[in-house]
């Protein structure tokens, strides 16, 4: 029996929207403030997955400059009808206090690889939009509605309105079709139809430790909806020691052979700690129908499966990324993101010095606008990351190096710089809850440091940075740091992303000093 090992999409891959078209399966996940927007993953057997494409690749489709951390793209919803792919997104522009400044857009394409249309604005009443295609050809937009008023339930229900493809806008009345169960915090609607029933899968309980997914149904699309009497379908709320936590927010597909699976999000906490620095990830659960028309986890109970029986489909593997990227290609690989802005030639080049990633320094790691950073997800609790950089800073405002980054308020940065006291040197910078610090232990670079090798070793909660003049003899810089700091839950932080590991450069003088990175190696255990 072939096994699915969860999570199937590891590291910061939340809000999974799963879709089957013929023999192909797709999962779209949120990218928040990272560019390009939305990741679409592909599989043919639900066991092996690859990152396939990122639809929002132009500023004309997605402008994230000034977007707050954990804002940007929330909960994409991918659907398909009559030869067209439909992608719903929420773009969150502000999330302070009780308000949510956000906008819901629709994009379409005849090919999953694009090109995708210019986004059409549909509404701004709440987040988690989903476009349902009914049997009669009518289309309906569902989204949760946000109510900021004092004394009101901020998650005020699931709203529905018809979408006119001809007019490219919403038409007709807005109807509240569901308010959720006693779990509360109802969001993330996903709708499908079977045997004359409209089924509505809802995320509930918030995206933290109380997260869950609940199924409801109705004979009429506008309701009333009855809830599964044994709700929720999946949750870990009462099992804090279970290896997969925060289970909820799903989508459901039927395989070619009549098997049923649900995508769900989850998180793997650090051992014996309620902190999950890898972010929310994506898993799969096999489902079975009851005689009275409800879905249950095939394994029984409500816990997300750590391993799951794969469907009866031919195995379909993909080439794995090599552990080292030597930057030989002329474009960045699909594993990389940039922060809020696209990888444009004014600050990034893979061709000016072939075999190197050249970054020109711009704004600080605190900026919401024009950072020069290339990063990828941290997806394992045990790994070793290494790079080699050639960089000749002229003063303290010019820096470049290796960063473990959650957001501007929490990150660890091993950087090369120069000042009037130490000359050229390597030092560690730690920002914790917005407080900047430079721990002792800087290494002054003598003439034998023609190139600077930088490394970080992650062993669960322990993070150790080091440097080397030759890639062989390594010097630890600073004490071990706590990976748990780079978590959504750390000291009450309200974020939704995960730890990224990146290469970056800053030049606060505005001269855009360049740094050349020779390679980027990530070895996981």
Coordinates of C-alpha atoms in Angstrom, one line a residue:
X1 CA 0.0 0.0 0.0
X2 CA 1.4 3.4 -1.0
X3 CA 1.5 6.0 1.8
X4 CA 1.0 9.7 1.8
X5 CA 3.3 11.3 4.4
X6 CA 2.0 14.5 5.9
X7 CA 2.5 17.3 5.5
X8 CA 2.8 16.9 1.8
X9 CA 3.6 20.6 1.4
X10 CA 6.2 21.4 4.1
X11 CA 7.0 24.8 5.5
X12 CA 4.8 27.9 5.2
X13 CA 2.1 26.6 2.8
X14 CA -1.2 27.6 4.4
X15 CA -4.9 27.8 3.2
X16 CA -4.7 24.9 0.8
X17 CA -7.2 25.0 -2.0
X18 CA -7.3 21.7 -3.8
X19 CA -8.6 21.0 -7.3
X20 CA -8.7 18.1 -9.7
X21 CA -8.9 18.6 -13.5
X22 CA -8.8 15.3 -15.3
X23 CA -5.7 13.4 -14.1
X24 CA -4.1 16.4 -12.6
X25 CA -4.3 17.7 -9.0
X26 CA -3.5 21.2 -8.0
X27 CA -3.2 22.9 -4.6
X28 CA -3.0 26.7 -4.3
X29 CA -1.5 28.2 -1.1
X30 CA -1.2 31.6 0.4
X31 CA 2.0 33.7 0.0
X32 CA 1.1 36.9 2.0
X33 CA 3.7 39.6 1.6
X34 CA 6.1 37.4 -0.5
X35 CA 6.4 37.8 -4.3
X36 CA 5.3 36.3 -6.7
X37 CA 1.8 35.8 -5.3
X38 CA 0.1 32.4 -4.8
X39 CA 1.8 29.1 -5.2
X40 CA 0.2 26.4 -7.3
X41 CA 1.5 22.9 -6.7
X42 CA 0.9 19.9 -8.9
X43 CA 0.5 16.1 -8.4
X44 CA -0.8 13.1 -10.3
X45 CA -0.9 10.6 -7.4
X46 CA -1.4 12.8 -4.3
X47 CA 1.9 11.4 -3.0
X48 CA 4.5 13.4 -5.0
X49 CA 4.1 17.1 -5.4
X50 CA 6.0 19.9 -7.2
X51 CA 5.7 23.6 -7.2
X52 CA 4.3 24.3 -10.6
X53 CA 3.6 28.0 -11.1
X54 CA 2.9 31.3 -9.3
X55 CA 0.2 33.3 -11.2
X56 CA 0.7 36.7 -9.7
X57 CA 4.0 37.5 -11.2
X58 CA 3.6 41.1 -12.4
X59 CA 3.1 44.3 -10.4
X60 CA 0.1 45.1 -12.5
X61 CA -1.5 42.0 -10.9
X62 CA -0.2 42.4 -7.4
X63 CA 1.5 45.5 -5.8
X64 CA 2.7 44.6 -2.4
X65 CA 4.8 47.7 -1.6
X66 CA 3.8 49.0 1.8
X67 CA 1.8 45.9 2.6
X68 CA 2.1 45.0 6.3
X69 CA 3.7 41.8 7.3
X70 CA 1.2 38.9 7.2
X71 CA -0.9 41.0 4.9
X72 CA -1.0 40.6 1.1
X73 CA -2.3 37.4 -0.4
X74 CA -4.7 35.4 1.9
X75 CA -6.4 32.1 1.1
X76 CA -6.5 31.8 -2.7
X77 CA -9.3 29.6 -4.1
X78 CA -8.7 27.7 -7.3
X79 CA -11.7 26.3 -9.3
X80 CA -12.3 25.1 -12.9
X81 CA -15.3 25.2 -15.3
X82 CA -15.7 24.6 -19.0
X83 CA -12.0 24.9 -19.9
X84 CA -11.3 27.9 -17.7
X85 CA -9.3 28.1 -14.4
X86 CA -10.6 30.6 -11.9
X87 CA -8.5 32.0 -9.1
X88 CA -10.0 34.0 -6.3
X89 CA -7.6 36.0 -4.0
X90 CA -7.8 38.4 -1.1
X91 CA -5.2 41.2 -1.0
X92 CA -5.0 42.6 2.5
X93 CA -3.7 46.1 2.6
X94 CA -4.0 46.8 6.4
X95 CA -4.8 44.7 9.4
X96 CA -4.4 47.0 12.4
X97 CA -6.9 47.1 15.3
X98 CA -10.4 46.1 14.4
X99 CA -10.2 47.0 10.7
X100 CA -9.3 44.9 7.7
X101 CA -8.6 46.9 4.6
X102 CA -8.8 44.2 1.9
X103 CA -10.0 43.5 -1.6
X104 CA -11.2 40.4 -3.3
X105 CA -10.2 39.8 -6.9
X106 CA -10.9 37.2 -9.6
X107 CA -8.3 36.0 -12.2
X108 CA -8.9 33.6 -15.1
X109 CA -6.8 31.5 -17.5
X110 CA -7.3 28.8 -20.1
X111 CA -4.1 27.2 -19.0
X112 CA -2.9 26.5 -15.4
X113 CA 0.5 27.9 -16.5
X114 CA -1.1 31.2 -17.6
X115 CA -1.1 33.8 -18.8
X116 CA -3.6 34.9 -16.1
X117 CA -6.0 37.8 -16.6
X118 CA -5.8 41.2 -15.0
X119 CA -7.5 40.9 -11.6
X120 CA -11.1 41.9 -11.5
X121 CA -12.2 43.5 -8.2
X122 CA -15.4 41.9 -6.9
X123 CA -15.9 43.1 -3.4
X124 CA -14.1 44.1 -0.1
X125 CA -16.6 42.9 2.5
X126 CA -14.4 40.2 4.0
X127 CA -11.8 37.6 3.1
X128 CA -11.5 34.0 2.0
X129 CA -13.4 34.3 -1.3
X130 CA -14.6 31.2 -3.2
X131 CA -16.2 31.0 -6.6
X132 CA -18.8 28.1 -7.0
X133 CA -20.0 26.9 -10.4
X134 CA -23.5 25.5 -10.3
X135 CA -24.9 22.9 -12.6
X136 CA -27.1 25.4 -14.4
X137 CA -24.0 27.6 -15.3
X138 CA -24.6 30.2 -12.6
X139 CA -21.6 31.3 -10.6
X140 CA -21.7 32.5 -7.0
X141 CA -19.1 34.2 -4.9
X142 CA -18.8 33.2 -1.2
X143 CA -16.8 35.0 1.4
X144 CA -16.7 35.5 5.1
X145 CA -18.0 39.0 6.1
X146 CA -15.9 41.1 8.6
X147 CA -17.8 43.2 11.1
X148 CA -15.5 45.6 13.0
X149 CA -18.3 47.1 15.2
X150 CA -18.1 47.0 19.0
X151 CA -20.3 44.2 20.4
X152 CA -20.6 42.4 17.1
X153 CA -19.1 39.1 16.0
X154 CA -16.2 40.1 13.7
X155 CA -16.7 36.8 11.8
X156 CA -20.3 37.6 11.0
X157 CA -21.1 34.9 8.6
X158 CA -20.6 33.5 5.1
X159 CA -22.1 35.8 2.4
X160 CA -23.1 34.8 -1.1
X161 CA -23.7 36.8 -4.3
X162 CA -24.1 35.8 -7.9
X163 CA -21.3 36.6 -10.3
X164 CA -22.0 37.6 -13.9
X165 CA -19.3 36.4 -16.3
X166 CA -20.8 38.5 -19.0
X167 CA -20.8 41.7 -17.0
X168 CA -17.6 40.7 -15.0
X169 CA -19.1 41.8 -11.7
X170 CA -21.4 40.7 -8.9
X171 CA -25.1 41.0 -9.4
X172 CA -28.2 40.6 -7.4
X173 CA -28.8 40.5 -3.6
X174 CA -26.2 39.6 -1.0
X175 CA -27.4 36.6 1.1
X176 CA -26.0 35.4 4.4
X177 CA -26.0 31.6 4.0
X178 CA -24.2 30.4 7.1
X179 CA -23.0 31.6 10.5
X180 CA -21.2 28.5 11.6
X181 CA -21.4 26.3 14.7
X182 CA -20.7 26.8 18.4
X183 CA -17.0 26.6 17.6
X184 CA -17.1 30.1 16.2
X185 CA -14.7 32.2 14.0
X186 CA -16.3 30.9 10.8
X187 CA -14.4 31.5 7.6
X188 CA -12.8 29.7 4.6
X189 CA -15.9 28.5 2.7
X190 CA -15.5 25.7 0.1
X191 CA -18.6 24.5 -1.7
X192 CA -19.3 21.4 -3.8
X193 CA -22.4 19.5 -5.0
X194 CA -23.3 15.8 -4.7
X195 CA -26.5 13.9 -5.1
X196 CA -28.6 17.0 -5.1
X197 CA -27.0 18.4 -1.9
X198 CA -24.9 21.6 -1.7
X199 CA -22.1 20.9 0.7
X200 CA -20.3 23.7 2.5
X201 CA -17.0 23.1 4.2
X202 CA -16.0 25.8 6.6
X203 CA -12.9 26.7 8.6
X204 CA -13.7 27.4 12.2
X205 CA -12.0 28.2 15.5
X206 CA -9.3 30.6 14.1
X207 CA -6.0 29.5 12.5
X208 CA -4.4 28.7 15.8
X209 CA -4.6 25.8 18.3
X210 CA -8.4 25.8 18.2
X211 CA -8.6 25.4 14.4
X212 CA -11.1 23.0 12.8
X213 CA -13.1 22.2 9.7
X214 CA -16.9 21.6 9.7
X215 CA -19.2 20.3 7.0
X216 CA -22.8 21.6 6.4
X217 CA -25.3 20.9 3.7
X218 CA -28.6 22.1 2.1
X219 CA -30.9 21.1 -0.7
X220 CA -30.9 24.8 -1.8
X221 CA -27.8 26.9 -2.5
X222 CA -29.1 29.8 -0.4
X223 CA -29.8 27.5 2.5
X224 CA -30.8 26.9 5.2
X225 CA -27.8 24.7 5.9
X226 CA -27.7 21.9 8.5
X227 CA -24.4 21.1 10.2
X228 CA -23.0 17.7 10.6
X229 CA -24.3 16.5 13.9
X230 CA -20.8 15.1 14.7
X231 CA -19.0 18.4 13.8
X232 CA -16.2 19.1 13.3
X233 CA -14.8 16.9 10.6
X234 CA -11.2 17.5 11.6
X235 CA -9.4 19.2 14.6
X236 CA -6.6 18.8 17.1
X237 CA -8.1 21.1 19.8
X238 CA -8.2 18.5 22.5
X239 CA -4.9 16.8 21.7
X240 CA -2.1 19.3 22.4
X241 CA 0.6 16.6 22.2
X242 CA -0.3 15.3 18.7
X243 CA 2.5 15.9 16.1
X244 CA 0.2 17.8 13.7
X245 CA -1.6 20.7 15.2
X246 CA -3.9 23.5 14.1
X247 CA -5.8 21.3 11.6
X248 CA -8.6 22.9 9.6
X249 CA -9.3 25.1 6.5
X250 CA -9.7 22.5 3.8
X251 CA -11.0 21.6 0.3
X252 CA -12.4 18.3 -1.0
X253 CA -11.8 16.4 -4.3
X254 CA -13.1 13.1 -5.7
X255 CA -10.5 11.1 -7.6
X256 CA -10.9 9.5 -11.0
X257 CA -11.8 6.2 -9.2
X258 CA -14.4 7.7 -6.8
X259 CA -12.1 8.1 -3.8
X260 CA -12.5 11.2 -1.7
X261 CA -9.7 13.3 -0.1
X262 CA -9.5 16.6 1.8
X263 CA -6.6 19.0 1.9
X264 CA -6.1 20.6 5.3
X265 CA -3.7 22.9 6.9
X266 CA -1.7 22.0 10.0
X267 CA 1.5 22.9 11.9
X268 CA 4.3 20.9 13.4
X269 CA 5.3 22.5 16.8
X270 CA 8.8 22.3 18.2
X271 CA 9.2 19.4 20.6
X272 CA 7.5 20.1 23.9
X273 CA 6.8 23.7 22.9
X274 CA 3.7 25.4 21.5
X275 CA 5.7 27.2 18.8
X276 CA 5.6 26.3 15.1
X277 CA 8.4 28.3 13.3
X278 CA 7.9 26.4 10.0
X279 CA 4.5 27.9 9.7
X280 CA 1.3 26.3 8.6
X281 CA 1.7 23.5 6.2
X282 CA -0.6 21.3 4.0
X283 CA -1.7 17.7 4.6
X284 CA -4.1 15.3 3.0
X285 CA -6.8 13.1 4.6
X286 CA -8.8 10.3 3.0
X287 CA -12.5 10.5 3.5
X288 CA -15.5 8.1 3.4
X289 CA -19.2 8.8 3.0
X290 CA -21.7 7.6 5.7
X291 CA -25.0 6.1 4.8
X292 CA -26.8 9.4 5.7
X293 CA -24.6 11.5 3.5
X294 CA -21.8 12.9 5.7
X295 CA -18.1 12.7 5.4
X296 CA -15.8 11.1 7.9
X297 CA -12.0 10.6 8.1
X298 CA -11.3 7.1 6.9
X299 CA -8.9 6.4 9.8
X300 CA -11.7 7.4 12.2
X301 CA -11.9 10.2 14.8
X302 CA -11.1 13.8 14.1
X303 CA -7.3 13.9 14.1
X304 CA -5.4 14.7 10.9
X305 CA -3.6 11.6 9.7
X306 CA 0.2 11.7 10.0
X307 CA 0.3 9.0 7.2
X308 CA -2.6 8.2 4.9
X309 CA -3.4 5.6 2.3
X310 CA -2.8 7.0 -1.2
X311 CA -5.4 6.7 -3.9
X312 CA -5.4 3.9 -6.4
X313 CA -3.4 5.9 -9.0
X314 CA -0.2 5.2 -10.9
X315 CA 2.9 6.6 -9.1
X316 CA 4.1 9.8 -10.6
X317 CA 7.4 11.3 -9.3
X318 CA 9.1 14.5 -10.1
X319 CA 12.8 15.6 -10.2
X320 CA 13.9 16.9 -6.9
X321 CA 15.7 20.2 -6.5
X322 CA 19.5 19.8 -5.9
X323 CA 20.7 20.8 -2.5
X324 CA 23.0 23.4 -4.0
X325 CA 22.0 26.2 -6.4
X326 CA 25.1 27.5 -8.2
X327 CA 23.1 30.3 -9.8
X328 CA 24.0 29.1 -13.3
X329 CA 20.5 29.9 -14.7
X330 CA 19.5 33.3 -15.9
X331 CA 16.4 33.5 -13.8
X332 CA 15.6 32.6 -10.2
X333 CA 14.3 29.1 -9.5
X334 CA 10.7 28.6 -8.5
X335 CA 11.8 27.9 -4.9
X336 CA 12.7 31.5 -4.3
X337 CA 10.7 34.5 -3.3
X338 CA 11.4 38.2 -3.0
X339 CA 9.9 40.4 -0.4
X340 CA 7.0 42.5 -1.6
X341 CA 8.6 43.5 -4.9
X342 CA 9.5 41.5 -8.1
X343 CA 13.1 40.4 -8.9
X344 CA 13.9 43.2 -11.3
X345 CA 17.2 44.1 -12.9
X346 CA 17.6 47.3 -11.1
X347 CA 18.6 45.4 -7.9
X348 CA 19.1 41.7 -8.9
X349 CA 21.1 40.0 -11.6
X350 CA 22.1 36.5 -12.5
X351 CA 23.8 37.5 -15.8
X352 CA 26.1 40.4 -15.0
X353 CA 28.5 38.0 -13.4
X354 CA 27.5 34.5 -14.6
X355 CA 27.4 31.9 -11.9
X356 CA 26.7 34.4 -9.2
X357 CA 23.6 36.1 -7.7
X358 CA 24.3 39.8 -7.6
X359 CA 22.2 41.8 -5.2
X360 CA 22.4 45.6 -4.9
X361 CA 21.8 46.9 -1.5
X362 CA 18.7 48.9 -0.8
X363 CA 16.5 49.5 2.2
X364 CA 16.8 47.9 5.7
X365 CA 15.3 44.6 6.9
X366 CA 12.6 46.7 8.6
X367 CA 11.3 48.1 5.3
X368 CA 7.8 47.4 3.8
X369 CA 8.9 48.7 0.4
X370 CA 12.2 48.0 -1.4
X371 CA 14.2 45.3 0.2
X372 CA 16.9 43.4 -1.7
X373 CA 16.2 39.8 -0.4
X374 CA 16.0 36.4 -2.1
X375 CA 14.5 33.8 0.2
X376 CA 13.0 30.3 0.4
X377 CA 10.9 28.5 3.0
X378 CA 12.5 26.7 5.9
X379 CA 10.7 23.4 5.7
X380 CA 12.7 21.1 8.1
X381 CA 13.6 21.4 11.8
X382 CA 17.1 20.0 11.1
X383 CA 19.1 21.6 8.3
X384 CA 22.4 23.2 7.3
X385 CA 22.4 26.3 5.1
X386 CA 25.6 27.7 3.5
X387 CA 26.5 30.4 1.1
X388 CA 29.7 32.3 -0.1
X389 CA 29.6 36.0 -0.7
X390 CA 32.1 38.5 -2.2
X391 CA 31.3 42.0 -0.8
X392 CA 33.4 45.1 -0.1
X393 CA 31.5 47.5 2.1
X394 CA 32.9 51.0 2.5
X395 CA 31.0 52.0 5.7
X396 CA 28.5 50.8 8.3
X397 CA 25.5 51.6 6.1
X398 CA 26.4 48.8 3.7
X399 CA 25.7 45.2 4.7
X400 CA 25.1 41.8 3.1
X401 CA 24.7 38.2 4.3
X402 CA 22.5 35.4 5.4
X403 CA 19.2 35.9 7.2
X404 CA 16.6 33.8 9.0
X405 CA 13.5 36.0 8.6
X406 CA 10.0 35.9 9.9
X407 CA 9.3 39.6 9.5
X408 CA 10.8 43.0 10.3
X409 CA 10.2 42.5 14.0
X410 CA 11.8 39.1 14.3
X411 CA 14.9 37.9 12.4
X412 CA 18.5 36.7 12.8
X413 CA 21.0 38.2 10.4
X414 CA 24.7 37.2 9.8
X415 CA 26.1 40.1 7.9
X416 CA 29.3 41.5 6.5
X417 CA 29.9 45.3 7.0
X418 CA 32.6 47.8 7.8
X419 CA 33.0 50.4 10.5
X420 CA 35.7 52.8 11.8
X421 CA 36.6 50.6 14.8
X422 CA 36.7 47.1 13.4
X423 CA 37.1 47.7 9.7
X424 CA 35.6 45.0 7.5
X425 CA 33.9 42.3 9.8
X426 CA 31.2 39.7 10.1
X427 CA 28.7 40.1 13.0
X428 CA 25.4 38.8 14.1
X429 CA 22.3 41.1 14.3
X430 CA 19.2 39.9 16.2
X431 CA 15.9 41.7 16.1
X432 CA 13.4 40.4 18.7
X433 CA 9.9 41.8 18.9
X434 CA 11.2 44.9 17.1
X435 CA 14.2 45.5 19.4
X436 CA 17.5 45.6 17.5
X437 CA 20.6 44.1 19.1
X438 CA 24.2 43.3 18.1
X439 CA 25.5 40.4 20.3
X440 CA 29.2 40.3 21.0
X441 CA 31.5 38.1 19.0
X442 CA 32.2 39.9 15.7
X443 CA 34.9 38.5 13.5
X444 CA 37.4 41.0 12.0
X445 CA 38.3 40.1 8.5
X446 CA 42.0 40.0 7.7
X447 CA 43.6 39.8 4.2
X448 CA 43.1 36.0 4.0
X449 CA 39.3 36.6 3.9
X450 CA 39.0 37.2 0.1
X451 CA 35.6 35.4 0.2
X452 CA 33.3 35.0 3.1
X453 CA 31.6 31.7 3.7
X454 CA 28.5 32.0 5.9
X455 CA 26.5 29.1 7.5
X456 CA 23.6 28.5 9.8
X457 CA 22.8 25.1 11.4
X458 CA 19.2 24.6 12.6
X459 CA 18.6 21.8 15.1
X460 CA 15.0 22.1 16.2
X461 CA 14.9 25.2 18.5
X462 CA 18.7 25.7 18.4
X463 CA 20.2 28.1 15.7
X464 CA 23.9 28.5 15.3
X465 CA 25.6 30.9 12.8
X466 CA 29.2 30.5 11.7
X467 CA 31.7 31.9 9.2
X468 CA 34.8 30.7 7.4
X469 CA 37.6 32.2 5.2
X470 CA 37.9 28.9 3.1
X471 CA 34.7 26.9 3.6
X472 CA 36.6 24.4 5.7
X473 CA 37.5 25.9 9.1
X474 CA 34.4 27.5 10.7
X475 CA 34.1 30.0 13.5
X476 CA 30.9 30.2 15.5
X477 CA 29.4 33.7 15.8
X478 CA 27.4 34.5 18.8
X479 CA 25.5 32.1 21.1
X480 CA 22.8 29.7 19.9
X481 CA 19.5 31.5 19.1
X482 CA 16.0 30.2 19.6
X483 CA 14.2 29.3 16.4
X484 CA 10.9 29.5 18.3
X485 CA 11.2 33.2 18.2
X486 CA 10.4 33.0 14.4
X487 CA 6.9 31.7 15.1
X488 CA 3.3 33.0 14.6
X489 CA 2.7 32.3 18.3
X490 CA 5.8 33.8 19.8
X491 CA 4.9 36.1 22.8
X492 CA 1.5 36.9 21.5
X493 CA 2.5 37.7 17.9
X494 CA -0.4 37.6 15.5
X495 CA 1.2 36.5 12.3
X496 CA 0.3 34.0 9.6
X497 CA 3.5 33.1 7.7
X498 CA 6.7 31.1 8.6
X499 CA 10.4 31.2 8.7
X500 CA 12.2 32.1 5.5
X501 CA 16.0 31.6 4.9
X502 CA 17.5 34.2 2.6
X503 CA 20.3 36.1 1.0
X504 CA 20.1 39.9 1.3
X505 CA 22.0 43.2 0.9
X506 CA 21.3 46.7 2.3
X507 CA 22.8 50.1 1.5
X508 CA 21.3 52.7 3.6
X509 CA 23.4 55.4 1.9
X510 CA 21.5 55.0 -1.3
X511 CA 24.5 54.0 -3.3
X512 CA 23.3 50.4 -4.0
X513 CA 26.5 48.6 -3.2
X514 CA 26.6 45.2 -4.8
X515 CA 27.2 41.8 -3.2
X516 CA 27.9 38.6 -5.2
X517 CA 26.7 35.3 -3.9
X518 CA 28.4 32.2 -5.4
X519 CA 25.9 29.5 -4.3
X520 CA 23.1 28.7 -1.9
X521 CA 23.1 25.2 -0.3
X522 CA 20.4 23.8 1.9
X523 CA 20.9 20.2 3.3
X524 CA 18.1 18.8 5.3
X525 CA 18.1 15.8 7.6

